[in-house]
CSV table of C-alpha atoms and ligand atoms in Angstrom, one decimal:
chain,number,residue,atom,x,y,z
A,1,UNK,CA,-18.1,-18.5,14.4
A,2,UNK,CA,-19.8,-15.1,14.4
A,3,UNK,CA,-17.5,-12.4,13.1
A,4,UNK,CA,-15.8,-10.6,15.9
A,5,UNK,CA,-16.9,-7.2,17.2
A,6,UNK,CA,-13.9,-5.5,15.7
A,7,UNK,CA,-15.3,-6.4,12.3
A,8,UNK,CA,-18.5,-4.5,12.9
A,9,UNK,CA,-19.3,-1.1,11.7
A,10,UNK,CA,-20.7,1.5,14.1
A,11,UNK,CA,-24.2,0.2,13.4
A,12,UNK,CA,-23.1,-3.1,14.9
A,13,UNK,CA,-23.5,-4.7,11.5
A,14,UNK,CA,-20.6,-6.6,10.0
A,15,UNK,CA,-19.0,-4.8,7.1
A,16,UNK,CA,-18.7,-7.6,4.6
A,17,UNK,CA,-15.6,-6.0,3.1
A,18,UNK,CA,-13.8,-6.5,6.4
A,19,UNK,CA,-14.0,-10.3,6.1
A,20,UNK,CA,-11.5,-12.6,4.5
A,21,UNK,CA,-12.8,-15.4,2.4
A,22,UNK,CA,-12.5,-17.7,5.4
A,23,UNK,CA,-14.3,-15.4,7.7
A,24,UNK,CA,-17.0,-14.8,5.1
A,25,UNK,CA,-17.5,-18.6,4.8
A,26,UNK,CA,-17.8,-18.9,8.6
A,27,UNK,CA,-20.2,-16.0,8.7
A,28,UNK,CA,-22.4,-17.6,6.0
A,29,UNK,CA,-22.2,-21.0,7.7
A,30,UNK,CA,-23.6,-19.3,10.8
A,31,UNK,CA,-26.8,-18.8,8.9
A,32,UNK,CA,-26.8,-22.5,8.0
A,33,UNK,CA,-26.0,-21.6,4.3
A,34,UNK,CA,-23.6,-23.3,1.9
A,35,UNK,CA,-20.1,-22.1,2.0
A,36,UNK,CA,-20.0,-21.6,-1.8
A,37,UNK,CA,-22.4,-18.7,-1.3
A,38,UNK,CA,-19.4,-16.7,0.0
A,39,UNK,CA,-17.7,-17.0,-3.4
A,40,UNK,CA,-20.8,-15.5,-5.0
A,41,UNK,CA,-20.7,-12.7,-2.4
A,42,UNK,CA,-17.0,-12.0,-3.1
A,43,UNK,CA,-17.8,-11.7,-6.8
A,44,UNK,CA,-20.6,-9.2,-6.1
A,45,UNK,CA,-18.5,-7.2,-3.8
A,46,UNK,CA,-15.3,-6.9,-5.8
A,47,UNK,CA,-16.0,-7.8,-9.4
A,48,UNK,CA,-19.5,-6.3,-10.0
A,49,UNK,CA,-20.2,-2.8,-9.0
A,50,UNK,CA,-23.0,-3.2,-6.5
A,51,UNK,CA,-23.6,-1.2,-3.4
A,52,UNK,CA,-26.4,-3.1,-1.6
A,53,UNK,CA,-27.0,-6.6,-0.5
A,54,UNK,CA,-30.3,-6.6,-2.3
A,55,UNK,CA,-28.5,-6.4,-5.6
A,56,UNK,CA,-26.9,-9.8,-5.1
A,57,UNK,CA,-29.6,-11.4,-7.2
A,58,UNK,CA,-28.2,-15.0,-7.3
A,59,UNK,CA,-28.7,-15.3,-3.5
A,60,UNK,CA,-32.1,-16.3,-2.3
A,61,UNK,CA,-34.4,-13.4,-1.1
A,62,UNK,CA,-34.3,-15.0,2.4
A,63,UNK,CA,-30.5,-15.0,2.6
A,64,UNK,CA,-30.4,-11.4,1.3
A,65,UNK,CA,-32.8,-10.4,4.1
A,66,UNK,CA,-30.8,-12.2,6.7
A,67,UNK,CA,-27.6,-10.6,5.5
A,68,UNK,CA,-29.2,-7.2,5.4
A,69,UNK,CA,-30.2,-7.5,9.0
A,70,UNK,CA,-26.7,-8.4,10.2
A,71,UNK,CA,-24.3,-6.9,7.7
A,72,UNK,CA,-23.6,-3.9,5.5
A,73,UNK,CA,-21.4,-2.9,2.6
A,74,UNK,CA,-19.3,0.2,3.2
A,75,UNK,CA,-18.2,2.6,0.4
A,76,UNK,CA,-15.7,5.4,0.2
A,77,UNK,CA,-16.2,8.5,-2.0
A,78,UNK,CA,-13.4,10.9,-2.9
A,79,UNK,CA,-13.7,14.3,-1.3
A,80,UNK,CA,-11.3,15.7,-3.8
A,81,UNK,CA,-9.5,14.5,-6.9
A,82,UNK,CA,-6.5,16.4,-8.3
A,83,UNK,CA,-4.7,15.7,-11.5
A,84,UNK,CA,-1.1,16.7,-12.3
A,85,UNK,CA,0.2,17.5,-15.8
A,86,UNK,CA,1.9,14.1,-16.0
A,87,UNK,CA,-1.5,12.4,-15.5
A,88,UNK,CA,-1.0,11.4,-11.9
A,89,UNK,CA,-4.2,11.7,-9.9
A,90,UNK,CA,-4.5,12.1,-6.2
A,91,UNK,CA,-7.6,11.1,-4.4
A,92,UNK,CA,-8.5,12.5,-0.9
A,93,UNK,CA,-10.9,10.4,1.1
A,94,UNK,CA,-12.6,11.2,4.3
A,95,UNK,CA,-13.3,8.2,6.6
A,96,UNK,CA,-16.4,7.8,8.7
A,97,UNK,CA,-14.6,9.1,11.8
A,98,UNK,CA,-13.4,12.2,10.0
A,99,UNK,CA,-9.8,11.0,9.4
A,100,UNK,CA,-8.5,11.6,6.0
A,101,UNK,CA,-6.3,9.5,3.7
A,102,UNK,CA,-5.0,9.7,0.2
A,103,UNK,CA,-4.5,7.3,-2.7
A,104,UNK,CA,-2.5,8.1,-5.9
A,105,UNK,CA,-3.1,6.8,-9.4
A,106,UNK,CA,0.0,6.7,-11.5
A,107,UNK,CA,-0.2,6.0,-15.3
A,108,UNK,CA,3.0,4.7,-16.8
A,109,UNK,CA,3.0,3.3,-20.3
A,110,UNK,CA,1.0,0.1,-20.2
A,111,UNK,CA,0.6,0.2,-16.4
A,112,UNK,CA,-1.9,2.0,-14.2
A,113,UNK,CA,-0.6,1.8,-10.7
A,114,UNK,CA,-2.7,2.7,-7.6
A,115,UNK,CA,-0.8,3.6,-4.5
A,116,UNK,CA,-2.9,2.9,-1.4
A,117,UNK,CA,-2.7,3.9,2.2
A,118,UNK,CA,-2.8,1.4,5.1
A,119,UNK,CA,-2.9,3.8,8.0
A,120,UNK,CA,-4.2,7.3,8.7
A,121,UNK,CA,-0.8,9.0,9.4
A,122,UNK,CA,2.3,7.1,10.4
A,123,UNK,CA,4.0,6.6,13.8
A,124,UNK,CA,7.5,6.1,12.5
A,125,UNK,CA,8.4,9.7,11.9
A,126,UNK,CA,11.1,9.4,9.2
A,127,UNK,CA,12.6,12.8,9.0
A,128,UNK,CA,12.2,13.2,5.2
A,129,UNK,CA,8.5,12.2,5.0
A,130,UNK,CA,5.6,14.5,5.5
A,131,UNK,CA,3.2,11.7,6.4
A,132,UNK,CA,5.6,10.8,9.2
A,133,UNK,CA,5.9,14.4,10.4
A,134,UNK,CA,2.2,14.6,10.9
A,135,UNK,CA,2.0,11.7,13.3
A,136,UNK,CA,-0.2,8.7,13.6
A,137,UNK,CA,-4.0,8.6,13.7
A,138,UNK,CA,-5.1,5.0,13.4
A,139,UNK,CA,-4.9,1.8,11.4
A,140,UNK,CA,-7.2,1.4,8.5
A,141,UNK,CA,-9.8,-1.4,8.4
A,142,UNK,CA,-9.6,-4.0,5.6
A,143,UNK,CA,-12.6,-2.3,4.0
A,144,UNK,CA,-10.9,1.1,4.1
A,145,UNK,CA,-7.9,-0.3,2.3
A,146,UNK,CA,-10.0,-2.1,-0.3
A,147,UNK,CA,-12.5,0.7,-0.8
A,148,UNK,CA,-9.6,2.9,-2.1
A,149,UNK,CA,-9.2,0.5,-5.0
A,150,UNK,CA,-13.0,0.2,-5.6
A,151,UNK,CA,-13.6,3.9,-5.4
A,152,UNK,CA,-10.8,4.8,-7.8
A,153,UNK,CA,-11.9,2.0,-10.1
A,154,UNK,CA,-15.3,3.5,-10.3
A,155,UNK,CA,-13.9,6.7,-11.7
A,156,UNK,CA,-12.2,4.8,-14.6
A,157,UNK,CA,-15.2,4.1,-16.8
A,158,UNK,CA,-14.0,3.5,-20.3
A,159,UNK,CA,-10.3,4.0,-19.5
A,160,UNK,CA,-7.8,1.3,-18.9
A,161,UNK,CA,-8.2,-0.4,-15.5
A,162,UNK,CA,-5.8,-0.6,-12.6
A,163,UNK,CA,-3.0,-3.0,-13.4
A,164,UNK,CA,-0.9,-2.8,-10.2
A,165,UNK,CA,-1.4,-1.9,-6.5
A,166,UNK,CA,1.4,-0.6,-4.3
A,167,UNK,CA,1.0,-0.4,-0.6
A,168,UNK,CA,3.2,2.7,-0.4
A,169,UNK,CA,0.7,5.5,0.5
A,170,UNK,CA,0.2,6.8,4.0
A,171,UNK,CA,1.4,4.5,6.8
A,172,UNK,CA,3.6,1.6,7.5
A,173,UNK,CA,1.8,-1.5,6.2
A,174,UNK,CA,3.4,-4.0,8.5
A,175,UNK,CA,2.4,-1.9,11.5
A,176,UNK,CA,-1.2,-2.8,10.5
A,177,UNK,CA,-0.2,-6.4,9.8
A,178,UNK,CA,-3.5,-8.2,10.1
A,179,UNK,CA,-5.7,-5.9,8.1
A,180,UNK,CA,-3.0,-5.3,5.4
A,181,UNK,CA,-2.5,-9.0,4.8
A,182,UNK,CA,-6.2,-9.7,4.8
A,183,UNK,CA,-6.6,-6.9,2.2
A,184,UNK,CA,-3.8,-8.4,0.1
A,185,UNK,CA,-5.5,-11.8,0.3
A,186,UNK,CA,-8.6,-10.3,-1.3
A,187,UNK,CA,-6.6,-8.4,-3.9
A,188,UNK,CA,-5.1,-11.7,-5.2
A,189,UNK,CA,-8.1,-13.8,-4.7
A,190,UNK,CA,-9.4,-15.0,-8.1
A,191,UNK,CA,-13.0,-14.4,-7.0
A,192,UNK,CA,-12.3,-11.0,-5.6
A,193,UNK,CA,-9.9,-8.5,-7.3
A,194,UNK,CA,-8.0,-11.2,-9.2
A,195,UNK,CA,-4.6,-9.3,-9.3
A,196,UNK,CA,-1.6,-11.4,-10.0
A,197,UNK,CA,0.6,-11.5,-6.9
A,198,UNK,CA,3.4,-10.1,-9.0
A,199,UNK,CA,1.4,-6.9,-9.4
A,200,UNK,CA,1.0,-6.2,-5.7
A,201,UNK,CA,4.0,-4.6,-3.9
A,202,UNK,CA,4.2,-3.9,-0.1
A,203,UNK,CA,6.7,-1.3,1.0
A,204,UNK,CA,8.0,-1.4,4.6
A,205,UNK,CA,10.8,0.0,6.7
A,206,UNK,CA,11.4,-3.6,7.7
A,207,UNK,CA,9.7,-4.1,11.1
A,208,UNK,CA,11.6,-7.3,12.2
A,209,UNK,CA,9.0,-9.3,14.1
A,210,UNK,CA,6.5,-8.7,11.3
A,211,UNK,CA,9.1,-9.6,8.6
A,212,UNK,CA,9.7,-12.8,10.4
A,213,UNK,CA,6.0,-13.5,10.6
A,214,UNK,CA,5.6,-12.6,6.9
A,215,UNK,CA,8.3,-15.1,6.0
A,216,UNK,CA,6.0,-17.9,7.4
A,217,UNK,CA,3.0,-16.8,5.3
A,218,UNK,CA,2.0,-18.6,2.1
A,219,UNK,CA,0.5,-15.5,0.5
A,220,UNK,CA,2.7,-14.1,-2.3
A,221,UNK,CA,3.4,-10.5,-3.3
A,222,UNK,CA,6.4,-8.3,-4.0
A,223,UNK,CA,8.3,-7.0,-1.1
A,224,UNK,CA,10.0,-3.6,-1.1
A,225,UNK,CA,12.2,-2.5,1.8
A,226,UNK,CA,12.9,1.2,2.4
A,227,UNK,CA,16.6,1.1,3.0
A,228,UNK,CA,17.5,4.7,2.5
A,229,UNK,CA,21.0,4.5,3.9
A,230,UNK,CA,24.1,2.2,4.0
A,231,UNK,CA,25.3,2.6,7.6
A,232,UNK,CA,23.6,2.6,10.9
A,233,UNK,CA,24.3,6.2,11.8
A,234,UNK,CA,22.9,7.8,8.8
A,235,UNK,CA,19.9,5.5,8.7
A,236,UNK,CA,19.1,6.3,12.3
A,237,UNK,CA,19.4,10.0,11.5
A,238,UNK,CA,16.9,9.6,8.7
A,239,UNK,CA,14.6,6.9,10.2
A,240,UNK,CA,14.3,6.8,14.0
A,241,UNK,CA,13.0,3.2,13.7
A,242,UNK,CA,16.6,2.2,12.9
A,243,UNK,CA,17.4,2.4,16.6
A,244,UNK,CA,15.0,-0.4,17.3
A,245,UNK,CA,15.4,-2.4,14.1
A,246,UNK,CA,18.9,-1.7,12.8
A,247,UNK,CA,20.0,-1.9,9.2
A,248,UNK,CA,22.2,-4.9,9.7
A,249,UNK,CA,19.4,-7.0,11.1
A,250,UNK,CA,16.9,-5.8,8.4
A,251,UNK,CA,19.4,-7.0,5.8
A,252,UNK,CA,19.8,-10.3,7.6
A,253,UNK,CA,16.1,-10.8,7.6
A,254,UNK,CA,16.1,-10.0,3.9
A,255,UNK,CA,18.8,-12.5,3.3
A,256,UNK,CA,16.8,-15.2,5.0
A,257,UNK,CA,13.5,-14.2,3.4
A,258,UNK,CA,12.0,-17.0,1.4
A,259,UNK,CA,11.7,-15.8,-2.2
A,260,UNK,CA,10.2,-17.6,-5.1
A,261,UNK,CA,12.5,-18.6,-7.9
A,262,UNK,CA,13.7,-15.5,-9.8
A,263,UNK,CA,12.0,-13.1,-7.4
A,264,UNK,CA,13.9,-10.2,-6.0
A,265,UNK,CA,13.5,-7.8,-3.2
A,266,UNK,CA,13.2,-4.1,-4.2
A,267,UNK,CA,15.2,-1.8,-2.1
A,268,UNK,CA,14.0,1.8,-2.0
A,269,UNK,CA,16.7,4.4,-1.5
A,270,UNK,CA,15.6,8.0,-1.1
A,271,UNK,CA,18.6,10.1,-2.2
A,272,UNK,CA,19.2,12.9,0.2
A,273,UNK,CA,21.9,15.5,-0.6
A,274,UNK,CA,25.0,15.3,1.6
A,275,UNK,CA,23.5,12.5,3.8
A,276,UNK,CA,23.5,9.3,1.7
A,277,UNK,CA,24.4,10.2,-1.8
A,278,UNK,CA,28.2,9.8,-2.0
A,279,UNK,CA,30.0,7.4,-4.2
A,280,UNK,CA,31.2,5.7,-1.1
A,281,UNK,CA,27.5,5.1,-0.2
A,282,UNK,CA,26.9,3.6,-3.6
A,283,UNK,CA,29.8,1.2,-3.3
A,284,UNK,CA,28.7,0.3,0.3
A,285,UNK,CA,25.2,-0.3,-1.0
A,286,UNK,CA,26.6,-2.8,-3.5
A,287,UNK,CA,28.5,-4.5,-0.8
A,288,UNK,CA,25.7,-4.8,1.8
A,289,UNK,CA,23.2,-6.1,-0.8
A,290,UNK,CA,25.6,-8.9,-1.9
A,291,UNK,CA,23.8,-12.3,-1.6
A,292,UNK,CA,20.3,-10.9,-1.6
A,293,UNK,CA,18.4,-11.1,-4.9
A,294,UNK,CA,17.7,-7.4,-5.2
A,295,UNK,CA,17.0,-4.4,-7.3
A,296,UNK,CA,17.2,-0.8,-6.3
A,297,UNK,CA,14.8,2.0,-6.8
A,298,UNK,CA,16.5,5.3,-6.3
A,299,UNK,CA,14.1,8.0,-5.3
A,300,UNK,CA,15.5,11.5,-5.4
A,301,UNK,CA,14.1,13.2,-2.3
A,302,UNK,CA,10.8,15.1,-2.9
A,303,UNK,CA,11.5,18.4,-1.2
A,304,UNK,CA,8.7,20.0,0.9
A,305,UNK,CA,8.4,22.8,3.3
A,306,UNK,CA,9.2,21.5,6.8
A,307,UNK,CA,11.5,18.8,5.4
A,308,UNK,CA,15.1,19.7,6.5
A,309,UNK,CA,16.8,18.1,3.5
A,310,UNK,CA,17.5,18.7,-0.2
A,311,UNK,CA,17.7,16.4,-3.2
A,312,UNK,CA,21.1,15.8,-4.9
A,313,UNK,CA,21.9,17.3,-8.3
A,314,UNK,CA,21.1,15.3,-11.4
A,315,UNK,CA,24.8,14.6,-11.9
A,316,UNK,CA,25.1,13.2,-8.5
A,317,UNK,CA,22.0,11.0,-8.9
A,318,UNK,CA,23.3,9.7,-12.3
A,319,UNK,CA,26.7,9.0,-10.8
A,320,UNK,CA,25.2,7.0,-7.9
A,321,UNK,CA,23.1,4.9,-10.3
A,322,UNK,CA,26.1,4.3,-12.5
A,323,UNK,CA,28.2,2.9,-9.7
A,324,UNK,CA,25.4,0.5,-8.8
A,325,UNK,CA,24.9,-0.6,-12.4
A,326,UNK,CA,28.7,-1.0,-12.9
A,327,UNK,CA,28.6,-3.3,-9.9
A,328,UNK,CA,25.9,-5.5,-11.6
A,329,UNK,CA,22.9,-4.3,-9.7
A,330,UNK,CA,19.6,-3.3,-11.4
A,331,UNK,CA,19.1,0.3,-10.3
A,332,UNK,CA,16.2,2.5,-11.5
A,333,UNK,CA,15.8,6.2,-10.8
A,334,UNK,CA,12.2,6.7,-10.0
A,335,UNK,CA,10.9,9.8,-11.8
A,336,UNK,CA,9.0,11.8,-9.3
A,337,UNK,CA,5.4,11.8,-10.4
A,338,UNK,CA,2.7,14.1,-9.2
A,339,UNK,CA,5.0,16.3,-7.2
A,340,UNK,CA,3.1,19.5,-8.2
A,341,UNK,CA,0.0,18.2,-6.5
A,342,UNK,CA,2.0,16.8,-3.5
A,343,UNK,CA,1.2,13.2,-4.6
A,344,UNK,CA,4.8,12.0,-4.8
A,345,UNK,CA,6.4,9.6,-2.3
A,346,UNK,CA,6.4,11.0,1.2
A,347,UNK,CA,4.1,13.9,0.4
A,348,UNK,CA,0.8,12.5,1.4
A,349,UNK,CA,-0.7,14.2,4.4
A,350,UNK,CA,-4.4,13.6,4.1
A,351,UNK,CA,-5.1,17.3,3.9
A,352,UNK,CA,-6.6,19.4,1.2
A,353,UNK,CA,-3.4,20.8,-0.3
A,354,UNK,CA,-2.7,24.3,-1.3
A,355,UNK,CA,-2.4,23.2,-5.0
A,356,UNK,CA,-5.4,23.6,-7.3
A,357,UNK,CA,-3.7,22.5,-10.5
A,358,UNK,CA,-6.1,20.9,-13.0
A,359,UNK,CA,-8.7,20.6,-10.3
A,360,UNK,CA,-11.1,17.9,-11.5
A,361,UNK,CA,-14.0,17.5,-9.2
A,362,UNK,CA,-15.3,17.9,-5.7
A,363,UNK,CA,-17.8,15.4,-4.4
A,364,UNK,CA,-19.7,14.8,-1.3
B,401,SAH,N1,5.9,3.3,5.3
B,401,SAH,C1,6.3,2.5,4.2
B,401,SAH,C2,5.5,2.8,2.9
B,401,SAH,C3,5.1,4.2,2.7
B,401,SAH,S1,6.4,5.3,2.3
B,401,SAH,C4,7.8,2.8,3.9
B,401,SAH,O1,8.4,3.7,4.4
B,401,SAH,O2,8.3,1.9,3.1
B,401,SAH,C5,6.7,4.9,0.6
B,401,SAH,C6,8.1,5.3,0.2
B,401,SAH,O3,8.2,6.7,0.1
B,401,SAH,C7,9.3,4.8,1.1
B,401,SAH,O4,10.2,4.1,0.3
B,401,SAH,C8,9.9,6.1,1.6
B,401,SAH,O5,11.2,6.0,1.8
B,401,SAH,C9,9.5,7.1,0.5
B,401,SAH,N2,9.5,8.5,0.8
B,401,SAH,C10,9.1,9.0,2.0
B,401,SAH,N3,9.3,10.4,2.0
B,401,SAH,C11,9.9,10.7,0.8
B,401,SAH,C12,10.3,11.9,0.2
B,401,SAH,N4,10.2,13.1,0.8
B,401,SAH,N5,10.9,11.9,-1.0
B,401,SAH,C13,11.0,10.7,-1.6
B,401,SAH,N6,10.6,9.5,-1.1
B,401,SAH,C14,10.0,9.5,0.1
B,402,SF4,FE1,6.0,6.2,7.8
B,402,SF4,FE2,7.1,5.3,5.5
B,402,SF4,FE3,6.8,8.0,5.9
B,402,SF4,FE4,8.6,6.6,7.3
B,402,SF4,S1,8.6,6.9,5.0
B,402,SF4,S2,7.2,8.1,8.1
B,402,SF4,S3,7.5,4.6,7.5
B,402,SF4,S4,5.2,6.5,5.7
């Protein structure tokens, strides 16, 4: 099978980074070449830092020529990189069509986590999230998801390398299901990025049809659900998607979700003052998560102009966490990283921000 038109770049060439291993094998077979060549190509694309087909020196010159005529290798360069005092770096990328997306690199002890975007904007309009308030532009291609990792990795010469990837940047990953799953497939492929599946986390509001579809997949990664409330009314208030996919059905899908032994679902809970931060909420959270292997990430709201909410006091946050832990639930308060450069959760807008703290470089 020739790769489908949607996989082609504007030049009508196939962007090799849009192809899953299976698609690459089919593409290579269409030239009458051996399938194992596709493993070699994967290694060039994702393990060695090459930018042109001609650099794939273990392929015959003939194959390289054929590939060059029909395919291309896309790249992504940061337009701007900002660094916060806590070491968090925010990368702003401009896509070929002018849309802008962001990725955030978060150092934390032995870990170096990259938070990538899966859409330009987001259609779901959660009321506490700046990405959501700015509306939806489009889904990212597989290559645009993967190029965020490759591009950031290139800036890390000599430093430690990326240890974890979280799909928690701009967009709702399950609303871009096919491309997101293909990208994860390449992240965990031993001949591509080679990440352990335990080091990839996808965060979703819990789109029900896609969660059900996901339950059938063999691919492994960590699942995080943005819960953010313990009753239908306040969840609908914060997240309009709750009208379509209500909390109780999301929880039911989680309860039925096939997890590997000892695996747990992470529930993200943005703490919003006066909306979902009472001790009654904490106790209800314990109750509704009963029977689901879970842990909870408490994220004190990152405030921003235009967001009509406040974050709770430190005391209130500690009290909420304490109730969960007393009830036997693992609950971590996520320290907000990169807030001063608007790189924290829910602050990604794909715009050049007003901040100029520790401005590092401007390229392109
Ligand atoms: N769309 C997906 C993934 C991107 S959002 C999702 O919603 O899960 C990643 C996380 O940031 C979500 O858990 C979301 O609840 C959280 N978030 C969004 N806006 C925030 C804000 N202003 N403060 C703190 N966390 C926020
Ligand atoms: Fe979209 Fe997630 Fe922001 Fe909601 S929190 S608007 S789903 S990016």
